[in-house]
Short mmCIF file of N, CA and C in Angstrom, two decimals:
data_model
loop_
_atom_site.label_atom_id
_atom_site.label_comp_id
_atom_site.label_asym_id
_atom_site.label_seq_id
_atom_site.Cartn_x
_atom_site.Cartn_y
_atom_site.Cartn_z
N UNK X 1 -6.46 7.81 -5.15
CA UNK X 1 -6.81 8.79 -6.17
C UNK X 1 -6.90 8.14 -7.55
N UNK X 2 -6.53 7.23 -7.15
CA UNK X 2 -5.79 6.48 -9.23
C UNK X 2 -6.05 4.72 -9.10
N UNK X 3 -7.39 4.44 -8.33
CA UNK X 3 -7.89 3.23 -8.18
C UNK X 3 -7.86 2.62 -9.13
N UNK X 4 -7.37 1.71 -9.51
CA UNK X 4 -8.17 0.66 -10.59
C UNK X 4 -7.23 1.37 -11.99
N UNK X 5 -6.53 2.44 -11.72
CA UNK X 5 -5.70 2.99 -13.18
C UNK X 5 -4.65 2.18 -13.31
N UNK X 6 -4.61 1.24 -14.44
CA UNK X 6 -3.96 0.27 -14.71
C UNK X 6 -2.86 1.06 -15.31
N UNK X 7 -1.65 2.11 -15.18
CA UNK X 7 -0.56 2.44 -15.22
C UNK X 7 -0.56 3.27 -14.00
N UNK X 8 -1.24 4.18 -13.81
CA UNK X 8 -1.29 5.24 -12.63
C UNK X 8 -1.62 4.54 -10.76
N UNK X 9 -2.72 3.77 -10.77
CA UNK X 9 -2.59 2.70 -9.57
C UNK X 9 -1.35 2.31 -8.78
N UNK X 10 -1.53 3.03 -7.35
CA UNK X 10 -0.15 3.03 -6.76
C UNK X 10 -0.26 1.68 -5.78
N UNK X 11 -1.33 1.21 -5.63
CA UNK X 11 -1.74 -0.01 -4.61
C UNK X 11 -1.80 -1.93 -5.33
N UNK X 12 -1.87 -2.41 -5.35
CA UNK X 12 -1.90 -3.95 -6.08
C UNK X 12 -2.10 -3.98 -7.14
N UNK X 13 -1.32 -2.69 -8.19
CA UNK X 13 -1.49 -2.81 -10.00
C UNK X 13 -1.13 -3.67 -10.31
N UNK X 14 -1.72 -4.74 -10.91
CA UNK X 14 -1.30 -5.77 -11.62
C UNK X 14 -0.05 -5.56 -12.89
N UNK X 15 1.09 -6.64 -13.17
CA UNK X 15 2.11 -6.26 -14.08
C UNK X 15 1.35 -6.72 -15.27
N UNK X 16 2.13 -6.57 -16.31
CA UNK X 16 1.62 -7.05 -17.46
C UNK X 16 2.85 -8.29 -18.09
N UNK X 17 2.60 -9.08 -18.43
CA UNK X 17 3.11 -10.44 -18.92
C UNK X 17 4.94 -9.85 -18.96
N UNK X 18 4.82 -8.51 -19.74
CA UNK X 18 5.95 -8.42 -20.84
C UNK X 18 6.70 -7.62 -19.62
N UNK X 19 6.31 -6.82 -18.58
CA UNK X 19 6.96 -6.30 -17.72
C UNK X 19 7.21 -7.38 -16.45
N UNK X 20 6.66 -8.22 -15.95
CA UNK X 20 6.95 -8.96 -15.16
C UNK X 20 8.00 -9.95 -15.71
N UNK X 21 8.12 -10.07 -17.10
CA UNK X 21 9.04 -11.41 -17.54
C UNK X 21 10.61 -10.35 -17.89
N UNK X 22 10.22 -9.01 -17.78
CA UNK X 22 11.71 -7.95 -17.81
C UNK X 22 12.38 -7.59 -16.11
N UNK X 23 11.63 -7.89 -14.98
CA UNK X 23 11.99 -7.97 -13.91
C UNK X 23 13.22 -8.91 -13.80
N UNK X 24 14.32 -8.52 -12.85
CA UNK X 24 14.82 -9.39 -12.19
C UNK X 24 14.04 -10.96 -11.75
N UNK X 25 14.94 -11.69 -11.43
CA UNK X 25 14.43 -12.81 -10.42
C UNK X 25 13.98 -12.62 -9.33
N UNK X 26 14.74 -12.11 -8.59
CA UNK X 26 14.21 -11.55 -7.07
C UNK X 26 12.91 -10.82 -7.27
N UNK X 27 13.01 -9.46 -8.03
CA UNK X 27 12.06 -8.93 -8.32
C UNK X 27 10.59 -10.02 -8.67
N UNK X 28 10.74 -10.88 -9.43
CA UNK X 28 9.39 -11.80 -9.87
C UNK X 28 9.04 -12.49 -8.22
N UNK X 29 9.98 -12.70 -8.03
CA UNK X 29 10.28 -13.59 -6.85
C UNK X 29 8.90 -13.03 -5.85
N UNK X 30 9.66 -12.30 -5.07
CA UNK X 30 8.89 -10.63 -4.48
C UNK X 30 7.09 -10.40 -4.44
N UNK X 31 7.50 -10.24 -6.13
CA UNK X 31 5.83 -9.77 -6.87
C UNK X 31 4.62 -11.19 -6.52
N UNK X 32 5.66 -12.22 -6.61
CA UNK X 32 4.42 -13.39 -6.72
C UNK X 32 4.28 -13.58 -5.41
N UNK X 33 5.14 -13.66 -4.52
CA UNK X 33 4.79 -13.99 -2.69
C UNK X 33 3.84 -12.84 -2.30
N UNK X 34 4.34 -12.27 -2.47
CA UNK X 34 3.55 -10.27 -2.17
C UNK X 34 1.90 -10.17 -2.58
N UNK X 35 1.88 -11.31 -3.41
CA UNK X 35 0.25 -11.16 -4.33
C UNK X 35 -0.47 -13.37 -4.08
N UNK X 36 0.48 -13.74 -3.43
CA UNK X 36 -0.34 -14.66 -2.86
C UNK X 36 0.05 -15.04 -1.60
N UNK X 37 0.69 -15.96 -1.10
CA UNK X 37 1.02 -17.12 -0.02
C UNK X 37 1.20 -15.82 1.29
N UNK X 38 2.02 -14.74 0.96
CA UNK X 38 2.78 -13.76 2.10
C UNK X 38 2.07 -12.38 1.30
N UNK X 39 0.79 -12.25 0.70
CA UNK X 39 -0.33 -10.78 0.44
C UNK X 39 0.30 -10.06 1.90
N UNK X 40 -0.20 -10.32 3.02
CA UNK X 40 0.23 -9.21 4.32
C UNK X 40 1.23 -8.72 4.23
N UNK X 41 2.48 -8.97 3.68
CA UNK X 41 3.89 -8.06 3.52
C UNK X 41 3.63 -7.66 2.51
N UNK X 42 3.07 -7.01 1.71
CA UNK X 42 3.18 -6.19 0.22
C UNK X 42 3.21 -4.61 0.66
N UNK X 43 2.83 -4.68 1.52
CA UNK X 43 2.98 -2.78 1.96
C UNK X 43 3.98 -2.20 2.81
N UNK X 44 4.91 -3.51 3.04
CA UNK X 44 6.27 -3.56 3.71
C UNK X 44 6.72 -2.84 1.85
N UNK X 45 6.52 -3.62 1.33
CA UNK X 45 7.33 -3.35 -0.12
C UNK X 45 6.57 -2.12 -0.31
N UNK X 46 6.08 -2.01 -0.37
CA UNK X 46 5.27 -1.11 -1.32
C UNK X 46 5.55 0.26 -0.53
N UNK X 47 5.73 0.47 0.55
CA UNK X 47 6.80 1.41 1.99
C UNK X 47 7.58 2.12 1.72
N UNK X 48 9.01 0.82 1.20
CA UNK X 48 9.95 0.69 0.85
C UNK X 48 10.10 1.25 -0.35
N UNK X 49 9.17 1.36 -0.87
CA UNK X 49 9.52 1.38 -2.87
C UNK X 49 9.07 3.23 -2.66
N UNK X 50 8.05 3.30 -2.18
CA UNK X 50 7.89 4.94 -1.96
C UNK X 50 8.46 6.03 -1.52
N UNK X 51 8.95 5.16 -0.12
CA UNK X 51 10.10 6.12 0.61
C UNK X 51 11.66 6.15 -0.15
N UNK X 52 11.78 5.32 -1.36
CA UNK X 52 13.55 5.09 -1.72
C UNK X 52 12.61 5.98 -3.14
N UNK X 53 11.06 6.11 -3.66
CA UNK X 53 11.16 6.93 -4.90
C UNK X 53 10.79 8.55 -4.47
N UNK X 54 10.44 9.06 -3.09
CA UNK X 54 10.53 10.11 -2.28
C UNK X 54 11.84 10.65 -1.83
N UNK X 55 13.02 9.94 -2.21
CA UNK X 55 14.19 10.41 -1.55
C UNK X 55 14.86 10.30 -2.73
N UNK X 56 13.95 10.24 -4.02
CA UNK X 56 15.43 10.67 -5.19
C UNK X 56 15.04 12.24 -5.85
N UNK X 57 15.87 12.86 -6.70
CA UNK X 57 16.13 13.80 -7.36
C UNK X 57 14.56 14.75 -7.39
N UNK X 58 14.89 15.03 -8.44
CA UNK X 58 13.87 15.97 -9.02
C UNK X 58 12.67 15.19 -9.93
N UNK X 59 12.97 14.06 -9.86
CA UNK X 59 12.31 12.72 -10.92
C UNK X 59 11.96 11.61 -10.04
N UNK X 60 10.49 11.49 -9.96
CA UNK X 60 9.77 10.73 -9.54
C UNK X 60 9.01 10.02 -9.86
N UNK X 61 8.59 8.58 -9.64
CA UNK X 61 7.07 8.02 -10.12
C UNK X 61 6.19 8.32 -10.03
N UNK X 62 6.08 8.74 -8.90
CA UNK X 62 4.53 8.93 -8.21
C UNK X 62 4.52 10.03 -7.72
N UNK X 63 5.37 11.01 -7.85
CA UNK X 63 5.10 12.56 -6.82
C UNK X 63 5.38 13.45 -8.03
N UNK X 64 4.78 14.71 -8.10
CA UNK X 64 4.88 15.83 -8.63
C UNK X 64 5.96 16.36 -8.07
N UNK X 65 6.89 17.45 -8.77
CA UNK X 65 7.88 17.92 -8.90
C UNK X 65 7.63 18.85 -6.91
N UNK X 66 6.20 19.51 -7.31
CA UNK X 66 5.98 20.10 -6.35
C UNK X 66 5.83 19.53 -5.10
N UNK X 67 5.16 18.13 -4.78
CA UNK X 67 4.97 17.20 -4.01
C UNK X 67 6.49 17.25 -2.97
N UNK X 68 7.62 16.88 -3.94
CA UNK X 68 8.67 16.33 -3.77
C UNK X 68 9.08 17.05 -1.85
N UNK X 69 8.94 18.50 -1.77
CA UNK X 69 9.13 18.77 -0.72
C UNK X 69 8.17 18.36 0.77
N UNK X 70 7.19 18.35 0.09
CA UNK X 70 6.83 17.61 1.79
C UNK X 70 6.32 16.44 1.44
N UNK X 71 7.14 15.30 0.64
CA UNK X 71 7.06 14.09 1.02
C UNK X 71 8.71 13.64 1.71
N UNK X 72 9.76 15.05 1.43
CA UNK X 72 10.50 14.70 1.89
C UNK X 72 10.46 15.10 3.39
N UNK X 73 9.97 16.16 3.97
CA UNK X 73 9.56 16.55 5.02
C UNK X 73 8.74 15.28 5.52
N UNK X 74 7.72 14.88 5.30
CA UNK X 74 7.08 13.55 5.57
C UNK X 74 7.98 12.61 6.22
N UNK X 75 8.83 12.70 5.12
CA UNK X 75 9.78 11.33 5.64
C UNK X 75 10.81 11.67 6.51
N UNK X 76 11.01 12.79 7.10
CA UNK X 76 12.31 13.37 7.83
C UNK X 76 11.56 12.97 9.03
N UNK X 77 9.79 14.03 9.13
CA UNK X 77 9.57 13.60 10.21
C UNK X 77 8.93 12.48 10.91
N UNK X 78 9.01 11.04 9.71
CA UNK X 78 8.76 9.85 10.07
C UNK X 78 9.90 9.16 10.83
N UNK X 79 10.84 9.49 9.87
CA UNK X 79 12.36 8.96 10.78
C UNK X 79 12.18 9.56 12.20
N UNK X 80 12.19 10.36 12.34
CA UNK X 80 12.70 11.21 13.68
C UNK X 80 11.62 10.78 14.67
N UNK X 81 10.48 10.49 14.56
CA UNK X 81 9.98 9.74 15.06
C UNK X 81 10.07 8.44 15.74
N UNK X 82 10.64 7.66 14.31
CA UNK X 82 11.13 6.03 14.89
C UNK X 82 12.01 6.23 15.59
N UNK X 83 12.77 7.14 15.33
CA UNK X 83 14.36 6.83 16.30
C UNK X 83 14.10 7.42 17.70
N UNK X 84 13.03 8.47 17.97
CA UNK X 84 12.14 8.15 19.34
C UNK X 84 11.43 7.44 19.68
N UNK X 85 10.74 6.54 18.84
CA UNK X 85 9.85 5.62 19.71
C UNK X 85 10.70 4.43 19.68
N UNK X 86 11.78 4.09 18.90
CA UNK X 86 12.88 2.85 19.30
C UNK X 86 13.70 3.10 20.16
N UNK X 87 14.37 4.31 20.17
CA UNK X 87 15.28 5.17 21.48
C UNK X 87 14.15 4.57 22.90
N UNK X 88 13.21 5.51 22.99
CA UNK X 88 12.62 5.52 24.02
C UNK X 88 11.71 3.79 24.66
N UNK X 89 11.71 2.55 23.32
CA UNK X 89 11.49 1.70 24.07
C UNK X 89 12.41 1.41 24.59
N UNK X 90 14.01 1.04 24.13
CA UNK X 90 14.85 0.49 24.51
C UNK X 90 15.62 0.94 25.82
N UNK X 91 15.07 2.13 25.72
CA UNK X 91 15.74 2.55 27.09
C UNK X 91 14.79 2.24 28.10
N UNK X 92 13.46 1.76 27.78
CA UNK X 92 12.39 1.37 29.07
C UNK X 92 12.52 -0.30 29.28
N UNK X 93 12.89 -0.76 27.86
CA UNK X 93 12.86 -2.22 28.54
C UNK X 93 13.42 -3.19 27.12
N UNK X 94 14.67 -2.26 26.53
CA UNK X 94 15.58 -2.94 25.87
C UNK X 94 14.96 -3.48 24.44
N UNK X 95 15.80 -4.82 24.42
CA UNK X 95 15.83 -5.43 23.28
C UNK X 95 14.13 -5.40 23.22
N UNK X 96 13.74 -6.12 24.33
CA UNK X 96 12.44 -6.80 24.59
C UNK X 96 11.08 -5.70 24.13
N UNK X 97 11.90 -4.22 24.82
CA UNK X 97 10.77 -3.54 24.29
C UNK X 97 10.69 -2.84 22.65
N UNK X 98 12.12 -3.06 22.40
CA UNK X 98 11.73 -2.69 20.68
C UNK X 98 11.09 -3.97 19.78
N UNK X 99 10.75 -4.82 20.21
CA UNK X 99 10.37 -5.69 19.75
C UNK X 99 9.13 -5.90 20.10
N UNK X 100 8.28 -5.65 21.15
CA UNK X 100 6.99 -5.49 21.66
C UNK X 100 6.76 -3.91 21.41
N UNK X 101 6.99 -3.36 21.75
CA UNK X 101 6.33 -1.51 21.31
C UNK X 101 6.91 -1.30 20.42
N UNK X 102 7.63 -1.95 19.08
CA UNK X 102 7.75 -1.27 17.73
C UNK X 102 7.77 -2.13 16.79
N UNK X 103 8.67 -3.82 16.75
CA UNK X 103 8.34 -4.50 15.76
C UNK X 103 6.98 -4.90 15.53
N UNK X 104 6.47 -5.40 16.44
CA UNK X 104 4.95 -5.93 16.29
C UNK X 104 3.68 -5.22 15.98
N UNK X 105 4.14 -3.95 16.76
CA UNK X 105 3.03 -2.99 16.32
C UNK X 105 2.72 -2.82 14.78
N UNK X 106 4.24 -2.75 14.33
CA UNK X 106 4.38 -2.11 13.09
C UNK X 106 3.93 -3.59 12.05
N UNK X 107 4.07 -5.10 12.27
CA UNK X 107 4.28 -5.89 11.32
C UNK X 107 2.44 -6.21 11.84
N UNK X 108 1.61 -5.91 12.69
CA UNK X 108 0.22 -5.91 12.52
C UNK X 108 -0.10 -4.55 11.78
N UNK X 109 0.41 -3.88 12.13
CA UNK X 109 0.14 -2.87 10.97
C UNK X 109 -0.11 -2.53 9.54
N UNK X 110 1.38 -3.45 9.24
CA UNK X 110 1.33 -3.80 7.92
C UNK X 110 0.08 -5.29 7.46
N UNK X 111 0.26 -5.99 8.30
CA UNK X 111 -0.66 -7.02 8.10
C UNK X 111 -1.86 -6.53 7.73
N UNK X 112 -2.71 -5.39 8.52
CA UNK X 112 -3.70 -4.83 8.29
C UNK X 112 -4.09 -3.93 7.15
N UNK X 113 -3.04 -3.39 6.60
CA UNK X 113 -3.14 -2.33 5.85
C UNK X 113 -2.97 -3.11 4.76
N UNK X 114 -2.42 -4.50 4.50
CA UNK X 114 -2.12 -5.26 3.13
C UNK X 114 -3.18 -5.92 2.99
N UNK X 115 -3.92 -6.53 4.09
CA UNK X 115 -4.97 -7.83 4.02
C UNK X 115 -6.24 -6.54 3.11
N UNK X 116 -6.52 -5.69 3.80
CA UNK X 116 -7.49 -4.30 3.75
C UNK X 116 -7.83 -4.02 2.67
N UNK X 117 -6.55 -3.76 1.81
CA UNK X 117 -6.61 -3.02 0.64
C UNK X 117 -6.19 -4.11 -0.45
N UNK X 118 -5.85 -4.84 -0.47
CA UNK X 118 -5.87 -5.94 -1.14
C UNK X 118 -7.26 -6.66 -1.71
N UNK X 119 -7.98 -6.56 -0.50
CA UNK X 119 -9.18 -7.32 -0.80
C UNK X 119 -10.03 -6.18 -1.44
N UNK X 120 -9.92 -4.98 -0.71
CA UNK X 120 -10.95 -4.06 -1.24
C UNK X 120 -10.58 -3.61 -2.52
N UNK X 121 -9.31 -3.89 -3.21
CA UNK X 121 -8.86 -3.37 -4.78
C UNK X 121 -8.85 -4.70 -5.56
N UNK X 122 -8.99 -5.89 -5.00
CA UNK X 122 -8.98 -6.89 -6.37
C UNK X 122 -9.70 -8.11 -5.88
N UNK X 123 -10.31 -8.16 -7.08
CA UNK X 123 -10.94 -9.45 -7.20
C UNK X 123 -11.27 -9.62 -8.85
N UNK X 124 -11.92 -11.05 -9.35
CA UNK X 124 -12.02 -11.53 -10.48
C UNK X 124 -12.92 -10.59 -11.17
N UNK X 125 -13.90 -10.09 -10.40
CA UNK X 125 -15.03 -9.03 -10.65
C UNK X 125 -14.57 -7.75 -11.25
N UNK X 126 -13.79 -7.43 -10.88
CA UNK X 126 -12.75 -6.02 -10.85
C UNK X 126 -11.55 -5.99 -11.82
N UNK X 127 -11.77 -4.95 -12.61
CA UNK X 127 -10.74 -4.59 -13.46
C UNK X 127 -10.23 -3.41 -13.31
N UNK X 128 -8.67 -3.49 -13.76
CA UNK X 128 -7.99 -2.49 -14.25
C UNK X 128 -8.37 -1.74 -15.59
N UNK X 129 -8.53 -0.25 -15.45
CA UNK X 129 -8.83 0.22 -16.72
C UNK X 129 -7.74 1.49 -17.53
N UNK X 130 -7.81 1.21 -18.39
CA UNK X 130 -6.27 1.72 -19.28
C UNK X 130 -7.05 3.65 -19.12
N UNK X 131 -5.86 4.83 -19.46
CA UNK X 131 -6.21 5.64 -19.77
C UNK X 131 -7.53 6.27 -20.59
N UNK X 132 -7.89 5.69 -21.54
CA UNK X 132 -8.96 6.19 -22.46
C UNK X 132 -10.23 5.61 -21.83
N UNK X 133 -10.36 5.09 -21.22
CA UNK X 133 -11.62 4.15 -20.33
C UNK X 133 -12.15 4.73 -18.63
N UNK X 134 -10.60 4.92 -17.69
CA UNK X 134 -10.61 5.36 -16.51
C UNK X 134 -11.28 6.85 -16.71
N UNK X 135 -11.73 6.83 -15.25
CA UNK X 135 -12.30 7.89 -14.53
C UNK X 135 -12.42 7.86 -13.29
N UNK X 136 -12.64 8.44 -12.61
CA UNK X 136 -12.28 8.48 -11.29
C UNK X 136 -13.17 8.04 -10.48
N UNK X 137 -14.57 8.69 -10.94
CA UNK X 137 -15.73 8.31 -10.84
C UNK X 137 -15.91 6.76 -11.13
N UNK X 138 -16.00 6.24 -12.05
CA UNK X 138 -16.15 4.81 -12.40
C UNK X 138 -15.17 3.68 -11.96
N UNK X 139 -14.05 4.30 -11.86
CA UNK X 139 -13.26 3.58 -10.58
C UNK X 139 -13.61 3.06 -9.62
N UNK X 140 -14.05 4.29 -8.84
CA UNK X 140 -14.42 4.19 -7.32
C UNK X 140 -15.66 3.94 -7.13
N UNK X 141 -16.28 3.69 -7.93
CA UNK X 141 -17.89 3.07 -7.76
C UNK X 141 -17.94 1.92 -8.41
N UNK X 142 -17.39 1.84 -9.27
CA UNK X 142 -17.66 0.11 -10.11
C UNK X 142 -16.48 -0.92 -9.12
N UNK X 143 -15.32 -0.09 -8.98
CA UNK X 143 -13.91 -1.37 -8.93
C UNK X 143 -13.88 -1.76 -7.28
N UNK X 144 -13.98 -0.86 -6.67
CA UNK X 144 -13.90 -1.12 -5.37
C UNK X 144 -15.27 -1.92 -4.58
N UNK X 145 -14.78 -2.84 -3.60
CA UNK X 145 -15.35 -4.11 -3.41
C UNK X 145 -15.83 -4.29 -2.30
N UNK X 146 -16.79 -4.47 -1.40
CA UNK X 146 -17.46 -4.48 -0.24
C UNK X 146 -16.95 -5.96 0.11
N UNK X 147 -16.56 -6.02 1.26
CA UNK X 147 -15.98 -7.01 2.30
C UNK X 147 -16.81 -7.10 3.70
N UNK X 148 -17.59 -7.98 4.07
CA UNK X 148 -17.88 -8.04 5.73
C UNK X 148 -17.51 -9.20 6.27
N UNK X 149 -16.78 -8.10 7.41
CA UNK X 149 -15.92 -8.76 8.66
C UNK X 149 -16.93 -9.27 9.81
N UNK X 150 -16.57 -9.75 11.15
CA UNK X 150 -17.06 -9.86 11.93
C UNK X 150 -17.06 -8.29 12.52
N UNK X 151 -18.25 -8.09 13.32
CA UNK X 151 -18.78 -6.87 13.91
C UNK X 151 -17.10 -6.12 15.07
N UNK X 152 -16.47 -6.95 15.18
CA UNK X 152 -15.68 -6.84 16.36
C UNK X 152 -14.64 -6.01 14.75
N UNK X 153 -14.55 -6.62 14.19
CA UNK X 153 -13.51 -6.31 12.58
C UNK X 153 -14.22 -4.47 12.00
N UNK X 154 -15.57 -4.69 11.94
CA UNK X 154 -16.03 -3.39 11.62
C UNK X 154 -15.77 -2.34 12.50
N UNK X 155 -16.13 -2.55 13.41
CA UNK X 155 -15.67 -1.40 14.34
C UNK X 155 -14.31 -0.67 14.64
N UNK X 156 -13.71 -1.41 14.89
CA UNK X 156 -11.74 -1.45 14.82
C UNK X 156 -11.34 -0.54 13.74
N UNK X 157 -12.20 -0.76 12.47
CA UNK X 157 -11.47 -0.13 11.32
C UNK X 157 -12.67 0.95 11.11
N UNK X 158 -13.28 1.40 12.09
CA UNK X 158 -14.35 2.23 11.93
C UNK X 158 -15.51 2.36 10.60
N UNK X 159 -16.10 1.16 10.14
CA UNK X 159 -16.59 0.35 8.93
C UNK X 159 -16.20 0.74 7.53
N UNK X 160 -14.79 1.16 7.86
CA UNK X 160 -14.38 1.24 6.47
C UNK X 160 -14.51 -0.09 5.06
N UNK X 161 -14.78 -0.84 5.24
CA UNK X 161 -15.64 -2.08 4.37
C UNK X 161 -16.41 -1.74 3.96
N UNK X 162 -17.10 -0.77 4.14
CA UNK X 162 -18.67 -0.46 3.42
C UNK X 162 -17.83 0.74 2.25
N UNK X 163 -16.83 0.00 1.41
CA UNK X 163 -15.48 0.64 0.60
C UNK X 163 -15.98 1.33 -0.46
N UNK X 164 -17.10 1.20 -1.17
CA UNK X 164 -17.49 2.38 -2.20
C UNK X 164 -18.09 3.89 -1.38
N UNK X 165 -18.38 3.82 -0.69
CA UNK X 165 -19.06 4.79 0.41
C UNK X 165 -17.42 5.93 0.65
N UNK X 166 -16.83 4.64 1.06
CA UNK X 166 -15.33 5.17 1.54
C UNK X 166 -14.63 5.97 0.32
N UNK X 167 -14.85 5.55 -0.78
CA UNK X 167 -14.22 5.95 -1.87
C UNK X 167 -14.74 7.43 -2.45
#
């Protein structure tokens, strides 16, 4: 919804000099692996950072006051989920199967969903644009970036690459 909104952008917003040098260590640490060498785990973080700002108070980053109830519902019935599909591998085939029917699924998952949107939200071409500039419209038609995969790659993701279309 908030592509390319260089404060509002919930996906690979770039920091700015003065906020990345007020981070923790770990935190910098994190931000720079996440945005080069290890890009495929950034939506492990980025997961993580939603579901722990979905489970606080009445004060949120990214959710409206009103939101707040069914992202917590969201997340009740995401849990309740895992703890059936990890319950139910382990009882079919143990260690072995939470690790084949749930770690892997889930860490190609993430692989996919980070490599995806990564590429389709940034490049040198592509800017972030401040409040007085953004639009939603000009976002999603100027910033977002056409990628082609191999034909076997298009299909899989049902040609979501053809990403301004998508937008």
């Amino acid at each position: 919804r908030f592509t390319h909104h260089i404060e509002k952008e919930i996906a690979w917003r770039p920091l700015s000099v003065e906020k990345f040098n007020r981070q923790s260590k770990l935190a910098q640490a994190i931000y720079l692996v996440t945005r080069t060498h290890l890009f495929f785990i950034g939506s492990i973080f980025f997961t993580y950072y939603f579901i722990k700002d979905g489970l606080r108070g009445k004060k949120s980053r990214h959710f409206k006051a009103e939101q707040l109830a069914d992202v917590r519902l969201s997340l009740w019935c995401s849990l309740i989920w895992a703890l059936v599909s990890i319950s139910a591998a382990a009882a079919f085939a143990g260690v072995y199967g939470i690790v084949c029917l749930v770690i892997i699924p889930q860490l190609v998952f993430q692989f996919w969903l980070s490599t995806f949107t990564l590429f389709h939200h940034t490049s040198p071409d592509s800017t972030f644009m401040g409040a007085s500039e953004w639009t939603m419209e000009k976002a999603q038609l100027q910033s977002s970036i056409h990628v082609a995969y191999p034909k076997v790659v298009e299909n899989l993701c049902h040609d979501i690459n053809w990403h301004v279309p998508h937008h």
